[in-house]
mmCIF file of C-alpha atoms in Angstrom:
data_model
loop_
_atom_site.group_PDB
_atom_site.id
_atom_site.type_symbol
_atom_site.label_atom_id
_atom_site.label_comp_id
_atom_site.label_asym_id
_atom_site.label_seq_id
_atom_site.Cartn_x
_atom_site.Cartn_y
_atom_site.Cartn_z
ATOM 1 C CA MET A 1 -0.029 -0.026 -0.015
ATOM 2 C CA LYS A 2 2.823 2.466 0.857
ATOM 3 C CA ARG A 3 4.463 1.612 -2.408
ATOM 4 C CA LEU A 4 1.334 2.489 -4.322
ATOM 5 C CA THR A 5 0.965 5.804 -2.406
ATOM 6 C CA LEU A 6 4.604 6.645 -3.118
ATOM 7 C CA LEU A 7 4.058 5.887 -6.763
ATOM 8 C CA TRP A 8 0.924 8.115 -7.071
ATOM 9 C CA ALA A 9 2.767 10.945 -5.184
ATOM 10 C CA CYS A 10 5.680 10.779 -7.613
ATOM 11 C CA LEU A 11 3.353 10.750 -10.621
ATOM 12 C CA LEU A 12 1.507 13.752 -9.300
ATOM 13 C CA ALA A 13 4.756 15.658 -8.602
ATOM 14 C CA THR A 14 5.983 14.829 -12.179
ATOM 15 C CA LEU A 15 2.741 16.036 -13.801
ATOM 16 C CA THR A 16 2.862 19.222 -11.723
ATOM 17 C CA LEU A 17 6.305 20.020 -12.935
ATOM 18 C CA LEU A 18 5.467 19.090 -16.584
ATOM 19 C CA THR A 19 2.606 21.522 -16.568
ATOM 20 C CA GLY A 20 5.134 24.430 -16.508
ATOM 21 C CA CYS A 21 6.823 22.990 -19.547
ATOM 22 C CA ILE A 22 3.588 22.774 -21.499
ATOM 23 C CA SER A 23 1.890 25.969 -20.545
ATOM 24 C CA GLY A 24 4.558 28.230 -21.929
ATOM 25 C CA PRO A 25 6.034 31.392 -20.448
ATOM 26 C CA ASP A 26 4.604 33.374 -17.578
ATOM 27 C CA LEU A 27 3.100 36.629 -18.969
ATOM 28 C CA LYS A 28 2.643 38.067 -15.532
ATOM 29 C CA GLY A 29 4.014 41.660 -15.564
ATOM 30 C CA GLN A 30 4.452 41.758 -19.349
ATOM 31 C CA PRO A 31 2.981 44.751 -21.190
ATOM 32 C CA PHE A 32 -0.198 44.524 -23.166
ATOM 33 C CA PHE A 33 -0.061 45.196 -26.941
ATOM 34 C CA THR A 34 0.222 48.756 -28.110
ATOM 35 C CA PRO A 35 -0.084 49.592 -31.835
ATOM 36 C CA PRO A 36 3.226 50.080 -33.583
ATOM 37 C CA ALA A 37 4.162 53.506 -34.698
ATOM 38 C CA GLU A 38 5.550 52.416 -38.105
ATOM 39 C CA THR A 39 6.906 49.248 -39.748
ATOM 40 C CA SER A 40 10.379 48.915 -41.085
ATOM 41 C CA PRO A 41 10.548 49.837 -44.815
ATOM 42 C CA ASP A 42 13.101 47.051 -45.492
ATOM 43 C CA GLN A 43 11.293 44.270 -43.649
ATOM 44 C CA ALA A 44 7.766 42.805 -43.152
ATOM 45 C CA THR A 45 6.395 42.685 -39.548
ATOM 46 C CA LEU A 46 4.563 39.601 -38.440
ATOM 47 C CA TYR A 47 2.580 39.791 -35.274
ATOM 48 C CA PHE A 48 1.530 36.334 -33.883
ATOM 49 C CA TYR A 49 -1.155 36.401 -31.263
ATOM 50 C CA ARG A 50 -3.419 34.138 -29.365
ATOM 51 C CA THR A 51 -6.307 35.589 -27.325
ATOM 52 C CA ALA A 52 -7.028 33.914 -23.967
ATOM 53 C CA ALA A 53 -8.619 30.526 -24.781
ATOM 54 C CA SER A 54 -10.983 28.391 -22.850
ATOM 55 C CA ILE A 55 -9.807 25.187 -24.403
ATOM 56 C CA GLY A 56 -6.203 24.397 -24.944
ATOM 57 C CA ASP A 57 -4.988 27.280 -22.852
ATOM 58 C CA ALA A 58 -2.344 25.130 -21.095
ATOM 59 C CA VAL A 59 -0.544 24.269 -24.343
ATOM 60 C CA ALA A 60 1.843 26.885 -25.868
ATOM 61 C CA PRO A 61 2.848 25.901 -29.379
ATOM 62 C CA THR A 62 6.230 26.929 -30.711
ATOM 63 C CA ILE A 63 6.194 28.969 -33.862
ATOM 64 C CA HIS A 64 8.901 28.314 -36.536
ATOM 65 C CA ILE A 65 9.571 30.562 -39.432
ATOM 66 C CA ASP A 66 11.539 29.067 -42.305
ATOM 67 C CA GLY A 67 12.586 26.151 -40.036
ATOM 68 C CA LYS A 68 13.836 28.391 -37.256
ATOM 69 C CA ALA A 69 12.113 28.424 -33.842
ATOM 70 C CA ILE A 70 10.986 31.972 -32.991
ATOM 71 C CA SER A 71 9.037 31.859 -29.765
ATOM 72 C CA SER A 72 6.194 29.912 -28.043
ATOM 73 C CA LEU A 73 2.741 31.400 -28.197
ATOM 74 C CA PRO A 74 0.807 31.089 -24.970
ATOM 75 C CA SER A 75 -2.870 31.744 -24.449
ATOM 76 C CA GLY A 76 -3.204 35.546 -24.117
ATOM 77 C CA GLY A 77 0.220 36.275 -25.703
ATOM 78 C CA TYR A 78 1.636 37.912 -28.640
ATOM 79 C CA PHE A 79 5.128 38.376 -30.206
ATOM 80 C CA LYS A 80 6.454 40.067 -33.320
ATOM 81 C CA ALA A 81 9.016 38.879 -35.922
ATOM 82 C CA THR A 82 10.501 40.709 -38.735
ATOM 83 C CA VAL A 83 11.262 39.014 -42.112
ATOM 84 C CA PRO A 84 12.331 40.140 -45.659
ATOM 85 C CA ALA A 85 9.746 40.251 -48.421
ATOM 86 C CA GLY A 86 8.914 37.034 -50.026
ATOM 87 C CA LYS A 87 7.473 33.641 -49.360
ATOM 88 C CA HIS A 88 7.877 32.238 -45.780
ATOM 89 C CA THR A 89 7.021 28.948 -44.300
ATOM 90 C CA ILE A 90 5.393 28.812 -40.849
ATOM 91 C CA ASP A 91 5.154 25.755 -38.625
ATOM 92 C CA SER A 92 3.556 25.477 -35.275
ATOM 93 C CA THR A 93 4.581 22.566 -33.117
ATOM 94 C CA SER A 94 3.200 21.307 -29.928
ATOM 95 C CA PRO A 95 5.441 21.125 -26.862
ATOM 96 C CA PRO A 96 7.781 17.996 -26.826
ATOM 97 C CA VAL A 97 5.976 16.716 -23.745
ATOM 98 C CA ILE A 98 2.766 16.291 -25.862
ATOM 99 C CA SER A 99 4.163 15.179 -29.126
ATOM 100 C CA GLY A 100 6.838 17.651 -30.509
ATOM 101 C CA LYS A 101 5.094 17.350 -33.964
ATOM 102 C CA VAL A 102 4.063 20.057 -36.438
ATOM 103 C CA ASN A 103 0.475 20.789 -35.743
ATOM 104 C CA LYS A 104 -0.139 23.438 -38.374
ATOM 105 C CA HIS A 105 1.869 24.392 -41.406
ATOM 106 C CA PHE A 106 1.298 27.173 -43.925
ATOM 107 C CA ASP A 107 3.147 29.536 -46.325
ATOM 108 C CA ILE A 108 2.787 33.312 -46.405
ATOM 109 C CA ASN A 109 3.864 35.932 -48.874
ATOM 110 C CA VAL A 110 4.845 39.204 -47.434
ATOM 111 C CA GLU A 111 5.942 42.650 -48.626
ATOM 112 C CA ASN A 112 8.446 45.025 -47.019
ATOM 113 C CA GLY A 113 6.998 47.901 -44.973
ATOM 114 C CA LYS A 114 3.688 45.970 -44.233
ATOM 115 C CA ALA A 115 2.466 44.471 -40.870
ATOM 116 C CA TYR A 116 0.724 41.150 -40.922
ATOM 117 C CA PHE A 117 -1.464 39.898 -37.940
ATOM 118 C CA ILE A 118 -1.598 36.160 -37.573
ATOM 119 C CA ALA A 119 -3.937 34.754 -34.973
ATOM 120 C CA ASP A 120 -4.094 31.309 -33.487
ATOM 121 C CA GLN A 121 -7.834 30.829 -33.123
ATOM 122 C CA VAL A 122 -10.206 28.218 -31.599
ATOM 123 C CA GLY A 123 -13.894 28.369 -31.930
ATOM 124 C CA THR A 124 -17.059 26.190 -31.874
ATOM 125 C CA SER A 125 -18.060 26.708 -35.472
ATOM 126 C CA ASP A 126 -16.160 26.095 -38.780
ATOM 127 C CA TYR A 127 -14.460 29.122 -40.250
ATOM 128 C CA HIS A 128 -15.567 30.307 -43.757
ATOM 129 C CA ASP A 129 -14.289 33.974 -43.792
ATOM 130 C CA GLY A 130 -11.343 33.530 -46.146
ATOM 131 C CA GLN A 131 -8.767 34.358 -43.334
ATOM 132 C CA THR A 132 -7.522 30.792 -42.795
ATOM 133 C CA LEU A 133 -3.854 30.130 -43.406
ATOM 134 C CA GLY A 134 -3.186 26.403 -44.122
ATOM 135 C CA GLY A 135 -6.312 24.409 -42.951
ATOM 136 C CA VAL A 136 -8.825 24.275 -40.226
ATOM 137 C CA ASP A 137 -8.547 21.337 -37.755
ATOM 138 C CA ASN A 138 -11.475 20.038 -35.804
ATOM 139 C CA ALA A 139 -11.830 17.880 -32.781
ATOM 140 C CA SER A 140 -14.246 16.898 -30.133
ATOM 141 C CA PHE A 141 -13.771 17.635 -26.458
ATOM 142 C CA GLY A 142 -16.408 16.785 -23.833
ATOM 143 C CA GLY A 143 -18.943 16.028 -26.650
ATOM 144 C CA GLU A 144 -18.531 19.429 -28.217
ATOM 145 C CA ARG A 145 -16.846 20.116 -31.544
ATOM 146 C CA PHE A 146 -14.046 22.689 -31.834
ATOM 147 C CA TYR A 147 -12.240 24.198 -34.763
ATOM 148 C CA SER A 148 -8.797 25.623 -34.747
ATOM 149 C CA ARG A 149 -6.736 27.441 -37.288
ATOM 150 C CA TYR A 150 -4.147 30.228 -37.927
ATOM 151 C CA ALA A 151 -5.719 33.305 -39.580
ATOM 152 C CA LEU A 152 -4.484 36.287 -41.490
ATOM 153 C CA VAL A 153 -6.619 38.874 -39.691
ATOM 154 C CA PRO A 154 -7.211 42.383 -41.247
ATOM 155 C CA THR A 155 -5.535 45.000 -39.152
ATOM 156 C CA GLU A 156 -8.630 46.766 -37.725
ATOM 157 C CA GLU A 157 -10.062 43.424 -36.530
ATOM 158 C CA ALA A 158 -6.706 42.222 -35.267
ATOM 159 C CA LEU A 159 -6.110 45.506 -33.198
ATOM 160 C CA ARG A 160 -9.405 44.847 -31.341
ATOM 161 C CA GLY A 161 -8.302 41.239 -30.335
ATOM 162 C CA ILE A 162 -4.555 41.733 -29.788
ATOM 163 C CA LYS A 163 -4.929 44.673 -27.408
ATOM 164 C CA TRP A 164 -5.846 42.174 -24.696
ATOM 165 C CA CYS A 165 -2.655 40.051 -25.289
ATOM 166 C CA GLN A 166 0.559 40.438 -23.363
ATOM 167 C CA ARG A 167 3.981 40.455 -24.986
ATOM 168 C CA VAL A 168 5.868 37.067 -24.802
ATOM 169 C CA PRO A 169 9.205 37.653 -23.224
ATOM 170 C CA VAL A 170 11.929 37.869 -25.944
ATOM 171 C CA GLY A 171 13.782 34.586 -26.655
ATOM 172 C CA VAL A 172 11.280 32.337 -24.976
ATOM 173 C CA GLN A 173 10.608 29.058 -26.769
#
């Protein structure tokens, strides 16, 4: 009996420690988004954001641009990346504790001097607004169907959602 209790205690402690690895960086004390003054004329600016989610909020995917890990994207967070004009490949991978596999993959063509807002979105209805990058995934949790995607969101719409997101600390993956 003692052995079983010890085993359960060790399992619980391990899961508690792993939660920190899965959930991503702590955003406490980080500033909320403020609109940029200007974009760089010789680079494109990509803003990745994820509004606070009710499902999957404990998982922070890592965003890769052209094969290079840039940052994790926790629920309620955002980060910015600058890239030269042209076609870029974006991959989103789940934390290694879960699978370490590419969950989403898409290409995006960008122009220097422009800002692009890319949202990680989850909803209860399928998306048909023309903003989807790559594809829409769907899954069932607790008997309810959920749809997830990355979306290229128009600036005005993005500024309404991203203003409630906090900056992901630089260099956090």
